[in-house]
């Protein structure tokens, strides 16, 4: 597909490619062999500029959470590269989004986020719009002759929600969000996402291309090497993957040792590993003696029950979720730059946005808790921007973040002209196939 072709056909192309099932290391189409990807996609200023022109203004992106804009007058500014979108909740409760530009001479209307907004007023010359985007006041209007207020509404952007997530798209002709997400909402419908509330978001600058960041959360191939502690309490082998087009997923079960340990591991070692990597889910900070496993149950059942008991202290009832729902991680990829990690008791979202150079990016994480019900009140999350060395994402994600700069440095070496991907990394491959569609390029470009 060339740049001159109708890019709105992209969604239909992706939707009809079908669901692709396979395990992480099993027969996922061995005949396909390795896939070669030009390394300059991660380092080239020209390629980054092509992305800025053809990708970021045309895709749905996770901007903030419903908690940020839950009440009339709440607002949030989303930025990616040079683009800025203001998301507001108007007086009638409708969610709206506008390009952050005054129609007079382009000044940005607001920055950051907040509450209590009743109008959008330019701080330069005072042009003012209501929260529906209609121009209401122009100082010195006579000087503009026959200016018609109705001809200068704010420039609209698309906005929609999925569960607690708020997405935006600058392309008014793009497919709606439900179409873009494909089978993903139905696949996650068991989780009652409307009960989750965002507690915090953290953003830090990373010395790596945005795709370097996103790739790290799109494959499980690295677990056996980078995460030796996690390997002792996760099945990283029988990990089904699916591709729907713009979206995809993998599943990993916790609470049992990786099949890579041919003779297995003692339950005590699995227990200790779970506490080291995610003991906060049970409210346990340090490894210790494993509890007794009742007859007819497994260690997974014991851990799941401990998790239920822990979250019940804060009023959350997980009795409707079985052991598998609690112990199985559903990791969703949303092209171009988002990963959603979901179990019955946990939800987080990771995003990667381009930085000022091809070798830099913003890495962000949204953290959630499950409330007692979908009717639970909303509260403004704590939003933090921190230096990379202060970016604390938890035990396992910190390991992922620590290798990013080294990967990017390696990608800039003159002899490295391509990277190679296996079928275990099919979600990374899918990212590049989508990139090629949006950018109008071939696999070799």
Tab-separated table of C-alpha atoms in Angstrom:
chain	number	residue	atom	x	y	z
A	1	UNK	CA	0.000	0.000	0.000
A	2	UNK	CA	1.478	3.336	-0.995
A	3	UNK	CA	1.122	6.610	0.846
A	4	UNK	CA	-1.345	7.822	-1.771
A	5	UNK	CA	-3.742	4.927	-1.246
A	6	UNK	CA	-6.697	5.189	1.077
A	7	UNK	CA	-5.176	4.484	4.466
A	8	UNK	CA	-8.607	3.934	5.998
A	9	UNK	CA	-8.665	0.556	4.254
A	10	UNK	CA	-5.839	-0.543	6.571
A	11	UNK	CA	-8.209	-1.550	9.349
A	12	UNK	CA	-10.184	-3.789	7.013
A	13	UNK	CA	-6.971	-5.425	5.775
A	14	UNK	CA	-5.901	-6.208	9.314
A	15	UNK	CA	-9.309	-7.429	10.449
A	16	UNK	CA	-9.539	-10.024	7.718
A	17	UNK	CA	-6.163	-11.572	8.380
A	18	UNK	CA	-7.813	-13.657	11.084
A	19	UNK	CA	-6.796	-14.977	14.476
A	20	UNK	CA	-3.406	-16.632	14.735
A	21	UNK	CA	-3.054	-19.067	17.644
A	22	UNK	CA	0.178	-20.634	18.795
A	23	UNK	CA	2.354	-21.213	21.810
A	24	UNK	CA	5.420	-19.154	22.576
A	25	UNK	CA	7.836	-21.931	21.719
A	26	UNK	CA	5.662	-24.496	20.025
A	27	UNK	CA	4.842	-24.979	16.323
A	28	UNK	CA	3.833	-21.403	15.510
A	29	UNK	CA	4.698	-21.851	11.817
A	30	UNK	CA	8.268	-23.062	11.816
A	31	UNK	CA	8.292	-22.976	8.023
A	32	UNK	CA	8.149	-19.189	8.213
A	33	UNK	CA	11.645	-19.132	9.686
A	34	UNK	CA	13.299	-15.962	10.856
A	35	UNK	CA	12.103	-12.500	9.904
A	36	UNK	CA	14.572	-9.762	9.024
A	37	UNK	CA	13.845	-6.151	9.967
A	38	UNK	CA	16.020	-3.181	8.920
A	39	UNK	CA	17.828	-1.823	11.982
A	40	UNK	CA	17.537	1.767	10.763
A	41	UNK	CA	13.862	1.724	11.733
A	42	UNK	CA	15.104	2.207	15.288
A	43	UNK	CA	17.786	4.829	14.597
A	44	UNK	CA	17.011	6.828	11.467
A	45	UNK	CA	15.808	10.424	11.695
A	46	UNK	CA	14.167	10.033	8.286
A	47	UNK	CA	12.222	6.974	9.433
A	48	UNK	CA	11.163	8.735	12.643
A	49	UNK	CA	9.910	11.669	10.568
A	50	UNK	CA	7.917	9.295	8.359
A	51	UNK	CA	6.309	7.846	11.499
A	52	UNK	CA	5.520	11.347	12.705
A	53	UNK	CA	3.769	12.166	9.429
A	54	UNK	CA	1.928	8.926	8.690
A	55	UNK	CA	1.596	6.973	11.939
A	56	UNK	CA	0.992	9.128	14.988
A	57	UNK	CA	-1.739	11.378	13.484
A	58	UNK	CA	-3.675	8.325	12.228
A	59	UNK	CA	-3.803	5.771	15.040
A	60	UNK	CA	-5.753	5.374	18.262
A	61	UNK	CA	-3.511	5.981	21.281
A	62	UNK	CA	-4.023	5.582	25.007
A	63	UNK	CA	-3.983	9.156	26.317
A	64	UNK	CA	-5.205	8.986	29.910
A	65	UNK	CA	-7.773	7.228	32.080
A	66	UNK	CA	-11.422	7.896	32.826
A	67	UNK	CA	-10.317	8.877	36.340
A	68	UNK	CA	-8.477	11.888	34.861
A	69	UNK	CA	-11.615	13.236	33.170
A	70	UNK	CA	-14.506	11.761	35.155
A	71	UNK	CA	-16.333	14.952	36.186
A	72	UNK	CA	-17.633	17.930	34.152
A	73	UNK	CA	-14.829	20.448	33.864
A	74	UNK	CA	-12.047	17.863	34.109
A	75	UNK	CA	-9.412	18.106	31.392
A	76	UNK	CA	-6.198	16.407	30.301
A	77	UNK	CA	-3.649	17.327	27.634
A	78	UNK	CA	-2.141	14.443	25.638
A	79	UNK	CA	1.075	14.983	23.703
A	80	UNK	CA	2.900	12.789	21.208
A	81	UNK	CA	5.725	14.361	19.248
A	82	UNK	CA	4.535	17.806	18.057
A	83	UNK	CA	0.872	16.870	18.386
A	84	UNK	CA	-1.267	17.906	21.354
A	85	UNK	CA	-4.885	17.031	22.145
A	86	UNK	CA	-7.011	18.483	24.941
A	87	UNK	CA	-9.563	16.050	26.390
A	88	UNK	CA	-12.426	17.643	28.333
A	89	UNK	CA	-15.620	16.517	30.045
A	90	UNK	CA	-18.256	19.111	29.162
A	91	UNK	CA	-21.072	20.365	31.364
A	92	UNK	CA	-23.410	17.679	30.071
A	93	UNK	CA	-20.948	14.910	30.897
A	94	UNK	CA	-19.858	14.238	27.314
A	95	UNK	CA	-16.198	13.492	26.653
A	96	UNK	CA	-14.722	15.693	23.930
A	97	UNK	CA	-11.280	16.162	22.401
A	98	UNK	CA	-9.748	19.066	20.496
A	99	UNK	CA	-6.430	19.866	18.894
A	100	UNK	CA	-4.643	22.121	21.365
A	101	UNK	CA	-4.508	25.214	19.176
A	102	UNK	CA	-6.205	28.604	19.218
A	103	UNK	CA	-7.939	29.309	15.898
A	104	UNK	CA	-6.555	32.862	15.960
A	105	UNK	CA	-2.771	32.407	15.797
A	106	UNK	CA	-2.214	28.878	17.063
A	107	UNK	CA	-1.312	29.401	20.701
A	108	UNK	CA	-1.755	26.330	22.909
A	109	UNK	CA	-4.855	26.695	25.066
A	110	UNK	CA	-3.788	24.716	28.115
A	111	UNK	CA	-1.107	22.411	29.449
A	112	UNK	CA	-1.127	19.483	31.849
A	113	UNK	CA	-4.397	18.473	33.496
A	114	UNK	CA	-6.902	19.787	35.980
A	115	UNK	CA	-10.488	20.284	37.109
A	116	UNK	CA	-13.117	23.000	37.241
A	117	UNK	CA	-12.773	24.124	33.630
A	118	UNK	CA	-15.754	26.137	32.348
A	119	UNK	CA	-14.257	27.448	29.125
A	120	UNK	CA	-11.147	27.217	26.968
A	121	UNK	CA	-9.526	30.642	26.818
A	122	UNK	CA	-6.377	31.505	24.888
A	123	UNK	CA	-3.878	33.219	27.164
A	124	UNK	CA	-2.442	35.254	24.285
A	125	UNK	CA	-5.321	37.324	22.913
A	126	UNK	CA	-8.315	36.035	24.846
A	127	UNK	CA	-10.291	34.118	22.232
A	128	UNK	CA	-12.612	31.866	24.238
A	129	UNK	CA	-14.522	28.646	23.473
A	130	UNK	CA	-17.084	26.710	25.469
A	131	UNK	CA	-16.371	23.098	26.388
A	132	UNK	CA	-18.276	21.923	23.325
A	133	UNK	CA	-15.667	23.706	21.207
A	134	UNK	CA	-17.813	26.614	20.020
A	135	UNK	CA	-16.238	30.077	19.819
A	136	UNK	CA	-17.987	32.409	22.282
A	137	UNK	CA	-15.820	35.484	22.701
A	138	UNK	CA	-13.360	37.452	20.517
A	139	UNK	CA	-11.895	40.632	22.036
A	140	UNK	CA	-11.932	43.500	19.538
A	141	UNK	CA	-14.158	41.523	17.217
A	142	UNK	CA	-14.880	44.549	15.006
A	143	UNK	CA	-11.287	44.533	13.846
A	144	UNK	CA	-11.911	41.183	12.126
A	145	UNK	CA	-14.640	42.593	9.901
A	146	UNK	CA	-17.343	40.031	9.101
A	147	UNK	CA	-15.832	37.230	11.226
A	148	UNK	CA	-18.483	34.582	11.886
A	149	UNK	CA	-18.111	32.851	15.252
A	150	UNK	CA	-19.596	29.633	13.882
A	151	UNK	CA	-16.752	29.311	11.359
A	152	UNK	CA	-14.075	29.004	14.032
A	153	UNK	CA	-14.865	26.113	16.370
A	154	UNK	CA	-11.952	24.308	17.968
A	155	UNK	CA	-10.443	21.630	15.735
A	156	UNK	CA	-11.935	18.341	16.831
A	157	UNK	CA	-10.127	15.062	17.487
A	158	UNK	CA	-11.632	11.610	18.032
A	159	UNK	CA	-12.015	10.398	21.615
A	160	UNK	CA	-13.492	7.187	22.999
A	161	UNK	CA	-13.112	4.820	25.928
A	162	UNK	CA	-12.553	1.138	26.521
A	163	UNK	CA	-13.024	0.176	30.151
A	164	UNK	CA	-11.050	2.680	32.256
A	165	UNK	CA	-8.906	3.796	29.292
A	166	UNK	CA	-9.345	6.992	27.239
A	167	UNK	CA	-8.064	6.903	23.650
A	168	UNK	CA	-7.634	9.703	21.118
A	169	UNK	CA	-7.079	9.838	17.366
A	170	UNK	CA	-6.337	12.973	15.332
A	171	UNK	CA	-7.811	11.396	12.196
A	172	UNK	CA	-11.520	12.214	12.040
A	173	UNK	CA	-12.008	9.657	9.260
A	174	UNK	CA	-10.339	6.776	11.105
A	175	UNK	CA	-12.336	3.647	12.005
A	176	UNK	CA	-14.014	3.920	15.387
A	177	UNK	CA	-12.237	2.566	18.437
A	178	UNK	CA	-14.360	-0.590	18.681
A	179	UNK	CA	-13.361	-1.528	15.139
A	180	UNK	CA	-9.729	-0.695	15.781
A	181	UNK	CA	-9.575	-2.895	18.911
A	182	UNK	CA	-11.040	-5.846	17.009
A	183	UNK	CA	-11.607	-8.918	19.253
A	184	UNK	CA	-9.780	-7.482	22.235
A	185	UNK	CA	-12.752	-6.060	24.235
A	186	UNK	CA	-14.699	-9.309	23.909
A	187	UNK	CA	-11.653	-11.333	24.906
A	188	UNK	CA	-11.247	-9.264	28.093
A	189	UNK	CA	-14.959	-8.982	28.925
A	190	UNK	CA	-14.673	-11.510	31.785
A	191	UNK	CA	-12.523	-9.042	33.758
A	192	UNK	CA	-15.179	-6.362	34.432
A	193	UNK	CA	-12.753	-3.595	33.525
A	194	UNK	CA	-15.283	-0.935	34.530
A	195	UNK	CA	-14.471	-1.751	38.175
A	196	UNK	CA	-10.830	-0.679	37.875
A	197	UNK	CA	-9.708	2.776	39.020
A	198	UNK	CA	-6.415	4.398	38.064
A	199	UNK	CA	-4.314	5.211	41.113
A	200	UNK	CA	-1.196	6.631	39.473
A	201	UNK	CA	0.609	7.281	36.225
A	202	UNK	CA	4.371	7.610	35.934
A	203	UNK	CA	6.344	8.856	32.929
A	204	UNK	CA	10.116	8.835	32.445
A	205	UNK	CA	12.494	9.597	29.608
A	206	UNK	CA	14.336	6.581	28.193
A	207	UNK	CA	17.495	6.451	26.051
A	208	UNK	CA	15.878	4.170	23.472
A	209	UNK	CA	13.588	4.340	20.461
A	210	UNK	CA	9.893	3.981	21.251
A	211	UNK	CA	9.795	0.657	19.387
A	212	UNK	CA	12.708	-0.657	21.466
A	213	UNK	CA	10.555	0.012	24.532
A	214	UNK	CA	7.372	-1.449	23.043
A	215	UNK	CA	9.137	-4.566	21.733
A	216	UNK	CA	10.271	-5.485	25.229
A	217	UNK	CA	6.651	-5.893	26.312
A	218	UNK	CA	5.635	-7.791	23.176
A	219	UNK	CA	7.444	-11.107	23.595
A	220	UNK	CA	8.233	-13.711	26.272
A	221	UNK	CA	11.355	-15.065	24.571
A	222	UNK	CA	13.570	-13.007	26.905
A	223	UNK	CA	12.140	-14.342	30.167
A	224	UNK	CA	14.480	-17.331	30.349
A	225	UNK	CA	17.533	-15.031	30.324
A	226	UNK	CA	16.538	-11.611	31.638
A	227	UNK	CA	14.132	-12.749	34.366
A	228	UNK	CA	15.634	-15.815	36.110
A	229	UNK	CA	13.609	-15.120	39.259
A	230	UNK	CA	10.346	-14.961	37.310
A	231	UNK	CA	11.201	-18.127	35.377
A	232	UNK	CA	10.724	-20.096	38.584
A	233	UNK	CA	7.034	-19.222	38.841
A	234	UNK	CA	5.767	-18.818	35.267
A	235	UNK	CA	4.964	-21.112	32.353
A	236	UNK	CA	6.710	-19.200	29.588
A	237	UNK	CA	6.567	-22.142	27.169
A	238	UNK	CA	2.871	-22.987	26.931
A	239	UNK	CA	1.999	-19.350	26.412
A	240	UNK	CA	-0.650	-18.939	23.676
A	241	UNK	CA	-0.353	-15.937	21.388
A	242	UNK	CA	-3.022	-14.429	19.170
A	243	UNK	CA	-2.946	-11.737	16.514
A	244	UNK	CA	-6.079	-9.914	15.440
A	245	UNK	CA	-4.497	-7.158	13.353
A	246	UNK	CA	-3.949	-3.907	15.211
A	247	UNK	CA	-4.120	-5.897	18.427
A	248	UNK	CA	-2.803	-9.153	19.835
A	249	UNK	CA	-2.231	-10.976	23.086
A	250	UNK	CA	-0.281	-13.591	24.958
A	251	UNK	CA	-1.120	-15.560	28.085
A	252	UNK	CA	1.191	-16.766	30.835
A	253	UNK	CA	0.223	-18.735	33.935
A	254	UNK	CA	1.916	-17.939	37.247
A	255	UNK	CA	2.396	-20.175	40.276
A	256	UNK	CA	4.226	-23.055	38.599
A	257	UNK	CA	7.780	-23.499	37.361
A	258	UNK	CA	8.727	-23.038	33.735
A	259	UNK	CA	8.818	-26.320	31.779
A	260	UNK	CA	12.386	-25.339	30.956
A	261	UNK	CA	13.239	-26.894	34.327
A	262	UNK	CA	13.151	-30.480	33.083
A	263	UNK	CA	12.922	-31.972	36.573
A	264	UNK	CA	10.584	-29.305	37.889
A	265	UNK	CA	11.169	-27.266	41.052
A	266	UNK	CA	10.084	-27.747	44.675
A	267	UNK	CA	6.913	-25.864	45.559
A	268	UNK	CA	8.875	-23.894	48.155
A	269	UNK	CA	11.149	-22.493	45.452
A	270	UNK	CA	8.160	-21.550	43.299
A	271	UNK	CA	6.533	-19.893	46.330
A	272	UNK	CA	9.674	-17.887	47.108
A	273	UNK	CA	9.970	-16.807	43.470
A	274	UNK	CA	6.373	-15.608	43.383
A	275	UNK	CA	6.925	-13.496	46.500
A	276	UNK	CA	10.123	-11.951	45.114
A	277	UNK	CA	8.507	-10.986	41.808
A	278	UNK	CA	4.917	-10.185	42.850
A	279	UNK	CA	4.442	-10.843	46.527
A	280	UNK	CA	2.590	-7.538	46.884
A	281	UNK	CA	-0.441	-9.258	45.384
A	282	UNK	CA	-0.651	-11.327	48.584
A	283	UNK	CA	0.579	-8.542	50.853
A	284	UNK	CA	3.793	-10.479	51.551
A	285	UNK	CA	7.129	-8.695	51.237
A	286	UNK	CA	9.684	-11.378	52.097
A	287	UNK	CA	9.999	-15.095	51.228
A	288	UNK	CA	9.353	-17.534	54.034
A	289	UNK	CA	7.972	-20.975	54.796
A	290	UNK	CA	5.345	-22.033	52.274
A	291	UNK	CA	1.845	-22.598	53.669
A	292	UNK	CA	0.412	-26.094	53.705
A	293	UNK	CA	-1.303	-27.137	50.486
A	294	UNK	CA	-4.697	-28.737	51.246
A	295	UNK	CA	-5.445	-32.106	49.734
A	296	UNK	CA	-6.819	-31.826	46.227
A	297	UNK	CA	-5.355	-28.358	45.686
A	298	UNK	CA	-2.190	-26.998	44.108
A	299	UNK	CA	0.210	-24.229	45.013
A	300	UNK	CA	-1.583	-22.085	42.453
A	301	UNK	CA	-4.829	-22.554	44.398
A	302	UNK	CA	-3.106	-21.548	47.626
A	303	UNK	CA	-1.623	-18.405	46.108
A	304	UNK	CA	-4.956	-17.460	44.510
A	305	UNK	CA	-6.729	-17.800	47.867
A	306	UNK	CA	-4.088	-15.657	49.573
A	307	UNK	CA	-4.645	-12.995	46.909
A	308	UNK	CA	-8.408	-13.115	47.451
A	309	UNK	CA	-7.938	-12.700	51.193
A	310	UNK	CA	-5.523	-9.811	50.766
A	311	UNK	CA	-7.677	-7.703	48.419
A	312	UNK	CA	-10.777	-8.449	50.520
A	313	UNK	CA	-9.213	-6.284	53.244
A	314	UNK	CA	-9.751	-3.273	50.991
A	315	UNK	CA	-13.317	-4.272	50.129
A	316	UNK	CA	-12.686	-6.049	46.831
A	317	UNK	CA	-14.440	-9.388	46.321
A	318	UNK	CA	-12.663	-11.847	44.003
A	319	UNK	CA	-14.849	-14.819	44.896
A	320	UNK	CA	-16.298	-14.770	41.393
A	321	UNK	CA	-12.909	-15.408	39.814
A	322	UNK	CA	-11.432	-18.896	39.821
A	323	UNK	CA	-7.760	-19.774	40.252
A	324	UNK	CA	-7.055	-19.552	36.535
A	325	UNK	CA	-8.442	-16.000	36.257
A	326	UNK	CA	-6.267	-14.878	39.144
A	327	UNK	CA	-3.092	-16.706	38.133
A	328	UNK	CA	-3.191	-16.237	34.350
A	329	UNK	CA	-1.768	-13.015	32.927
A	330	UNK	CA	-3.484	-11.702	29.800
A	331	UNK	CA	-1.061	-9.363	28.051
A	332	UNK	CA	-2.615	-7.343	25.241
A	333	UNK	CA	-0.771	-5.386	22.571
A	334	UNK	CA	-2.473	-2.366	20.993
A	335	UNK	CA	-0.669	-0.999	17.955
A	336	UNK	CA	1.281	1.156	17.860
A	337	UNK	CA	2.566	1.670	21.386
A	338	UNK	CA	0.520	0.159	24.216
A	339	UNK	CA	0.584	-3.026	26.311
A	340	UNK	CA	-2.170	-3.884	28.803
A	341	UNK	CA	-1.422	-6.417	31.549
A	342	UNK	CA	-4.484	-7.991	33.148
A	343	UNK	CA	-5.348	-10.554	35.826
A	344	UNK	CA	-8.458	-10.725	38.006
A	345	UNK	CA	-6.843	-8.527	40.659
A	346	UNK	CA	-4.357	-6.438	38.683
A	347	UNK	CA	-4.402	-4.069	35.737
A	348	UNK	CA	-1.656	-1.894	34.310
A	349	UNK	CA	-0.925	-0.293	30.974
A	350	UNK	CA	2.470	0.516	29.494
A	351	UNK	CA	2.961	3.069	26.731
A	352	UNK	CA	5.961	4.176	24.673
A	353	UNK	CA	5.977	7.492	22.842
A	354	UNK	CA	8.654	8.974	20.569
A	355	UNK	CA	11.173	11.353	22.105
A	356	UNK	CA	12.877	14.357	20.468
A	357	UNK	CA	15.402	12.077	18.719
A	358	UNK	CA	15.101	8.542	17.276
A	359	UNK	CA	17.202	7.257	20.178
A	360	UNK	CA	14.904	8.584	22.906
A	361	UNK	CA	11.381	7.900	24.085
A	362	UNK	CA	8.898	8.477	26.852
A	363	UNK	CA	7.982	5.369	28.806
A	364	UNK	CA	4.822	5.513	30.863
A	365	UNK	CA	2.814	3.221	33.087
A	366	UNK	CA	-0.744	3.505	34.371
A	367	UNK	CA	-1.430	1.592	37.597
A	368	UNK	CA	-4.930	0.484	38.671
A	369	UNK	CA	-6.750	-1.139	41.559
A	370	UNK	CA	-10.027	-3.023	41.410
A	371	UNK	CA	-12.738	-1.130	43.285
A	372	UNK	CA	-15.587	-2.725	45.190
A	373	UNK	CA	-17.983	-2.127	42.282
A	374	UNK	CA	-18.346	-0.312	38.969
A	375	UNK	CA	-20.225	2.429	40.854
A	376	UNK	CA	-17.246	3.280	43.045
A	377	UNK	CA	-16.341	6.991	42.935
A	378	UNK	CA	-13.513	8.257	40.787
A	379	UNK	CA	-10.527	10.140	42.169
A	380	UNK	CA	-7.760	11.984	40.380
A	381	UNK	CA	-4.720	9.720	39.949
A	382	UNK	CA	-1.276	10.785	41.120
A	383	UNK	CA	0.632	11.765	37.963
A	384	UNK	CA	4.418	11.790	38.197
A	385	UNK	CA	7.199	12.621	35.778
A	386	UNK	CA	10.533	11.278	36.958
A	387	UNK	CA	14.120	10.889	35.774
A	388	UNK	CA	14.860	7.472	34.284
A	389	UNK	CA	17.003	6.421	37.225
A	390	UNK	CA	14.013	7.114	39.482
A	391	UNK	CA	11.607	5.130	37.310
A	392	UNK	CA	10.479	2.299	39.608
A	393	UNK	CA	8.152	-0.078	37.768
A	394	UNK	CA	8.491	-3.073	40.068
A	395	UNK	CA	10.949	-5.951	40.237
A	396	UNK	CA	10.413	-7.501	36.796
A	397	UNK	CA	9.661	-4.352	34.783
A	398	UNK	CA	12.733	-2.678	36.251
A	399	UNK	CA	14.795	-5.453	34.681
A	400	UNK	CA	13.098	-4.776	31.340
A	401	UNK	CA	13.808	-1.054	31.599
A	402	UNK	CA	17.454	-1.557	32.576
A	403	UNK	CA	18.435	-3.115	29.228
A	404	UNK	CA	16.815	-0.521	26.963
A	405	UNK	CA	19.760	1.863	26.645
A	406	UNK	CA	22.116	-1.015	25.846
A	407	UNK	CA	19.797	-2.316	23.134
A	408	UNK	CA	19.569	1.107	21.542
A	409	UNK	CA	23.329	1.588	21.666
A	410	UNK	CA	23.808	-1.741	19.902
A	411	UNK	CA	21.294	-0.804	17.218
A	412	UNK	CA	23.400	2.221	16.251
A	413	UNK	CA	26.521	0.182	15.444
A	414	UNK	CA	27.407	0.564	11.740
A	415	UNK	CA	27.762	-3.159	11.064
A	416	UNK	CA	24.294	-3.998	12.405
A	417	UNK	CA	22.061	-3.439	9.404
A	418	UNK	CA	19.194	-5.716	10.437
A	419	UNK	CA	17.660	-7.484	13.399
A	420	UNK	CA	16.220	-10.989	13.172
A	421	UNK	CA	13.009	-12.158	14.802
A	422	UNK	CA	11.739	-15.648	15.526
A	423	UNK	CA	8.151	-16.869	15.494
A	424	UNK	CA	8.261	-16.609	19.292
A	425	UNK	CA	8.407	-12.851	18.671
A	426	UNK	CA	5.371	-12.792	16.405
A	427	UNK	CA	3.838	-9.789	18.169
A	428	UNK	CA	6.978	-7.758	17.411
A	429	UNK	CA	6.732	-8.951	13.806
A	430	UNK	CA	3.102	-7.818	13.778
A	431	UNK	CA	4.154	-4.336	14.888
A	432	UNK	CA	6.425	-4.056	11.864
A	433	UNK	CA	3.786	-5.402	9.464
A	434	UNK	CA	1.424	-2.709	10.743
A	435	UNK	CA	4.128	-0.069	10.457
A	436	UNK	CA	4.638	-1.026	6.826
A	437	UNK	CA	0.922	-0.638	6.129
A	438	UNK	CA	0.651	2.786	7.740
A	439	UNK	CA	3.906	4.142	6.356
A	440	UNK	CA	3.363	2.730	2.866
A	441	UNK	CA	6.698	0.875	2.790
A	442	UNK	CA	7.915	-2.657	2.146
A	443	UNK	CA	9.526	-5.156	4.570
A	444	UNK	CA	12.975	-4.198	3.316
A	445	UNK	CA	12.498	-0.425	3.861
